[in-house]
Coordinates of C-alpha atoms in Angstrom, one line a residue:
G1 CA 152.4 35.8 227.2
I2 CA 156.0 34.8 227.0
N3 CA 159.4 36.5 227.7
A4 CA 162.9 35.6 226.8
E5 CA 163.9 34.3 230.1
Y6 CA 161.0 31.8 230.1
M7 CA 162.0 30.5 226.6
G8 CA 165.6 30.3 227.5
V9 CA 166.7 32.8 224.9
S10 CA 169.7 34.9 225.7
I11 CA 169.2 37.8 223.5
A12 CA 168.5 41.5 224.2
P13 CA 164.9 42.2 225.1
S14 CA 164.7 44.9 222.2
K15 CA 165.9 42.2 219.6
F16 CA 163.5 39.6 221.2
E17 CA 160.6 41.9 221.0
M18 CA 161.3 42.6 217.2
W19 CA 161.6 38.8 216.5
I20 CA 158.1 38.3 218.2
R21 CA 156.4 41.0 216.1
K22 CA 157.8 39.6 212.8
C23 CA 156.4 36.2 213.8
N24 CA 153.0 37.7 214.6
T25 CA 152.8 39.2 211.1
H26 CA 152.5 35.6 209.8
L27 CA 149.9 34.5 212.5
T28 CA 146.3 34.8 212.7
P29 CA 145.2 37.1 215.6
D30 CA 144.1 34.2 217.8
K31 CA 147.4 32.6 217.6
Q32 CA 149.7 35.7 218.0
V33 CA 152.2 35.8 220.8
R34 CA 151.9 38.6 223.4
W35 CA 155.1 40.1 224.5
E36 CA 155.8 40.9 228.2
Q37 CA 158.7 43.1 229.1
P38 CA 160.1 41.6 232.3
E39 CA 160.1 43.9 235.2
P40 CA 163.4 45.0 236.7
P41 CA 164.1 43.6 240.1
K42 CA 163.4 45.9 242.9
P43 CA 166.3 47.4 244.8
Q44 CA 166.6 45.8 248.3
P45 CA 168.0 47.7 251.3
K46 CA 171.4 46.9 252.2
A47 CA 171.9 45.1 255.5
A48 CA 173.8 47.4 258.0
N49 CA 176.4 46.3 260.4
A50 CA 175.2 45.6 263.9
V51 CA 174.3 48.8 265.7
R52 CA 175.9 49.0 269.1
H53 CA 173.4 48.8 271.8
E54 CA 173.4 48.4 275.7
W55 CA 170.8 47.5 278.3
Y56 CA 170.2 47.8 282.0
Q57 CA 167.2 46.9 284.2
S58 CA 165.3 48.0 287.2
A59 CA 162.8 46.3 289.5
D60 CA 160.0 46.7 286.9
S61 CA 161.6 47.6 283.5
V62 CA 164.3 46.8 281.0
N63 CA 166.0 49.7 279.3
L64 CA 167.5 49.1 275.8
T65 CA 169.6 51.8 274.1
F66 CA 170.7 51.8 270.4
F67 CA 173.4 54.3 269.5
A68 CA 172.6 55.5 266.0
K69 CA 172.8 59.4 264.9
E70 CA 170.5 61.6 263.1
L71 CA 167.5 59.4 263.2
T72 CA 163.9 60.6 263.2
Q73 CA 160.7 59.0 264.5
S74 CA 159.8 57.6 261.0
D75 CA 163.2 56.0 260.8
V76 CA 162.4 53.7 263.7
Q77 CA 160.0 50.9 263.7
L78 CA 159.5 48.6 266.7
E79 CA 157.1 45.7 267.3
F80 CA 156.5 44.7 270.9
N81 CA 155.3 41.1 271.7
T82 CA 155.0 39.1 274.9
N83 CA 158.4 37.7 274.6
T84 CA 160.1 39.3 271.5
V85 CA 161.0 42.8 270.2
A86 CA 161.4 43.3 266.5
V87 CA 163.8 46.4 265.8
C88 CA 164.1 48.1 262.3
L89 CA 166.3 51.2 262.0
R90 CA 166.6 53.2 258.7
L91 CA 170.1 54.3 258.8
G92 CA 170.4 56.3 255.5
H93 CA 172.3 55.4 252.2
G94 CA 169.8 52.4 251.7
K95 CA 171.0 50.7 254.8
E96 CA 168.9 49.2 257.5
Y97 CA 169.5 47.5 260.9
Q98 CA 167.0 44.7 261.6
H99 CA 167.0 42.3 264.6
R100 CA 164.5 40.2 266.6
F101 CA 165.2 40.0 270.2
D102 CA 164.2 36.7 271.9
L103 CA 163.7 38.1 275.4
Y104 CA 164.7 36.5 278.5
A105 CA 161.4 36.9 280.2
D106 CA 157.9 38.1 279.2
I107 CA 156.9 41.8 278.8
L108 CA 153.8 43.8 278.9
P109 CA 153.6 45.3 275.2
P110 CA 150.9 47.9 275.8
H111 CA 153.2 49.5 278.4
C112 CA 156.3 49.5 276.4
S113 CA 157.6 52.6 274.5
F114 CA 160.7 54.2 272.8
T115 CA 162.0 57.6 272.3
V116 CA 164.3 59.0 269.5
S117 CA 167.0 61.7 270.2
K118 CA 169.8 63.1 268.0
F119 CA 172.3 60.4 269.0
K120 CA 170.3 57.3 270.2
V121 CA 167.1 55.3 270.3
E122 CA 165.9 54.5 273.9
V123 CA 163.4 51.6 274.4
K124 CA 161.7 50.9 277.6
L125 CA 160.2 47.4 278.2
R126 CA 157.8 46.8 281.2
K127 CA 158.5 43.5 282.9
A128 CA 155.5 41.1 283.1
T129 CA 157.0 40.0 286.4
G130 CA 159.6 41.5 288.9
I131 CA 162.2 38.8 288.5
Q132 CA 165.8 39.8 287.8
W133 CA 166.9 39.2 284.2
K134 CA 170.2 37.4 283.8
A135 CA 170.5 38.3 280.1
L136 CA 168.7 40.4 277.6
E137 CA 168.0 37.4 275.3
R138 CA 167.5 33.7 276.2
G139 CA 170.4 32.5 274.2
E140 CA 172.8 34.7 276.2
V141 CA 172.0 33.1 279.6
P142 CA 175.3 32.2 281.1
P143 CA 175.7 28.5 282.3
A144 CA 175.0 27.8 285.9
E145 CA 177.9 27.9 288.2
P146 CA 179.1 24.7 289.7
D147 CA 177.9 23.9 293.1
V148 CA 181.0 24.5 295.5
T149 CA 179.2 23.9 298.7
M150 CA 181.1 21.7 301.0
H151 CA 179.4 18.9 302.5
C152 CA 181.1 17.6 305.7
T153 CA 180.3 14.1 306.9
E154 CA 182.8 14.4 309.8
P155 CA 183.3 17.1 312.4
P156 CA 186.2 19.4 311.7
T157 CA 189.7 18.5 312.9
Y158 CA 192.1 21.0 314.5
P159 CA 195.9 20.9 314.0
S160 CA 197.7 19.3 316.8
S161 CA 201.2 17.8 317.4
S162 CA 199.7 15.1 319.4
K163 CA 199.3 11.6 317.8
V164 CA 196.2 11.0 319.6
K165 CA 193.2 12.6 318.0
K166 CA 190.8 14.5 320.3
N167 CA 187.3 15.2 319.9
W168 CA 187.2 19.0 320.7
D169 CA 183.5 19.4 320.3
Q170 CA 183.0 16.7 322.9
L171 CA 185.4 18.4 325.2
A172 CA 183.6 21.6 325.0
S173 CA 180.2 20.0 325.7
D174 CA 181.8 18.2 328.8
L175 CA 183.0 21.6 330.1
V176 CA 179.5 23.0 329.7
E177 CA 178.1 20.1 331.7
E178 CA 180.7 20.5 334.4
E179 CA 179.9 24.2 334.8
K180 CA 176.3 23.2 335.3
D181 CA 177.1 20.7 338.0
E182 CA 179.7 23.0 339.7
K183 CA 178.6 23.8 343.3
L184 CA 179.3 27.5 343.9
E185 CA 179.3 29.3 347.2
G186 CA 178.6 32.9 348.3
D187 CA 178.5 35.6 345.8
A188 CA 179.5 33.3 343.0
A189 CA 176.5 31.2 343.6
L190 CA 174.3 34.2 343.8
N191 CA 175.7 35.7 340.5
K192 CA 175.2 32.4 338.7
L193 CA 171.7 32.3 339.9
F194 CA 170.9 35.7 338.6
R195 CA 172.6 34.9 335.2
D196 CA 170.4 31.8 334.8
I197 CA 167.2 33.7 335.5
Y198 CA 168.1 36.4 333.1
S199 CA 169.2 34.1 330.2
K200 CA 165.8 32.3 330.6
A201 CA 163.5 35.2 331.1
D202 CA 161.2 36.9 328.7
D203 CA 161.7 40.5 327.5
N204 CA 159.6 42.2 330.2
T205 CA 161.5 40.3 332.9
K206 CA 164.9 41.3 331.6
K207 CA 163.8 45.0 331.3
A208 CA 162.6 44.9 334.9
M209 CA 165.8 43.3 336.2
C210 CA 167.9 46.0 334.3
K211 CA 165.8 48.9 335.4
S212 CA 165.5 48.0 339.0
F213 CA 169.2 47.1 339.5
T214 CA 170.4 50.2 337.6
E215 CA 168.0 52.8 339.4
S216 CA 168.4 51.3 342.8
G217 CA 172.3 51.4 342.5
G218 CA 172.4 47.6 342.7
T219 CA 170.3 47.2 345.9
V220 CA 167.0 46.1 344.2
L221 CA 166.6 43.3 341.6
S222 CA 163.0 42.8 340.5
T223 CA 161.5 40.7 337.9
N224 CA 158.0 42.4 338.0
W225 CA 158.0 44.8 335.0
S226 CA 154.4 46.0 335.7
E227 CA 155.6 47.2 339.2
V228 CA 158.9 48.8 338.3
G229 CA 158.1 49.9 334.8
A230 CA 155.8 52.8 336.0
K231 CA 158.0 54.3 338.7
Q232 CA 161.5 55.2 339.8
V233 CA 163.0 52.4 341.8
E234 CA 164.5 53.9 345.0
A235 CA 167.7 52.4 346.6
T236 CA 167.0 49.9 349.4
P237 CA 170.2 49.2 351.3
P238 CA 170.4 46.3 353.6
K239 CA 169.3 46.7 357.2
G240 CA 171.7 48.7 359.3
M241 CA 173.4 50.4 356.2
E242 CA 173.1 53.8 354.5
F243 CA 173.0 54.3 350.8
K244 CA 175.3 57.1 349.5
K245 CA 175.9 58.1 345.9
Y246 CA 179.5 57.9 344.7
G247 CA 181.5 61.0 345.8
Q248 CA 179.3 61.9 348.7

């Protein structure tokens, strides 16, 4: 069969058909031309403007909301794949919204779903892993922030009016060493001894020291938790002295 478009003839289809019929009257049946009326093009749905949508996420899912009114379940088509979601919304008046989302990370299609209400379509995407999404789609990932970490190769310096630079860290270290070598006497030496024992002790020893010293009114200091942990520690004043509570 032939048609006017194929032959390059720019005449109305009705006149072209009449011309073919007249020709066929002068041809034998095996050489007659069969006329084919061209099919009119099918109307295509008009592309709709972008539908406003928002998304947020939880530890195990991503929730995507499309704001479109008066849609029914049959107006919404979604296709869930491992790393994409194809969305088609029939908006009425021959318009459609279509978009394919290239997701930031993989999802679990069997566990994805959507609901349609009067004013919106809500889509729930189940994450394949619990990672935090930086964007909804791969192409939306923001550029990495520059590394602003300061790398110091020299110890910090402190403001001073002196022209001679001092190593304050070294001075602090020297003071600590001097304190260790300092020879104390009397109560000062005893207190330093107790501080050193407490700072190097384990948890049970520290508990024993605190409990015995507190319950005995400062007259007993024990490091044996198994002994003082099971009973009240009584005051034991020095020989020749009497223990009295405050106010007695």
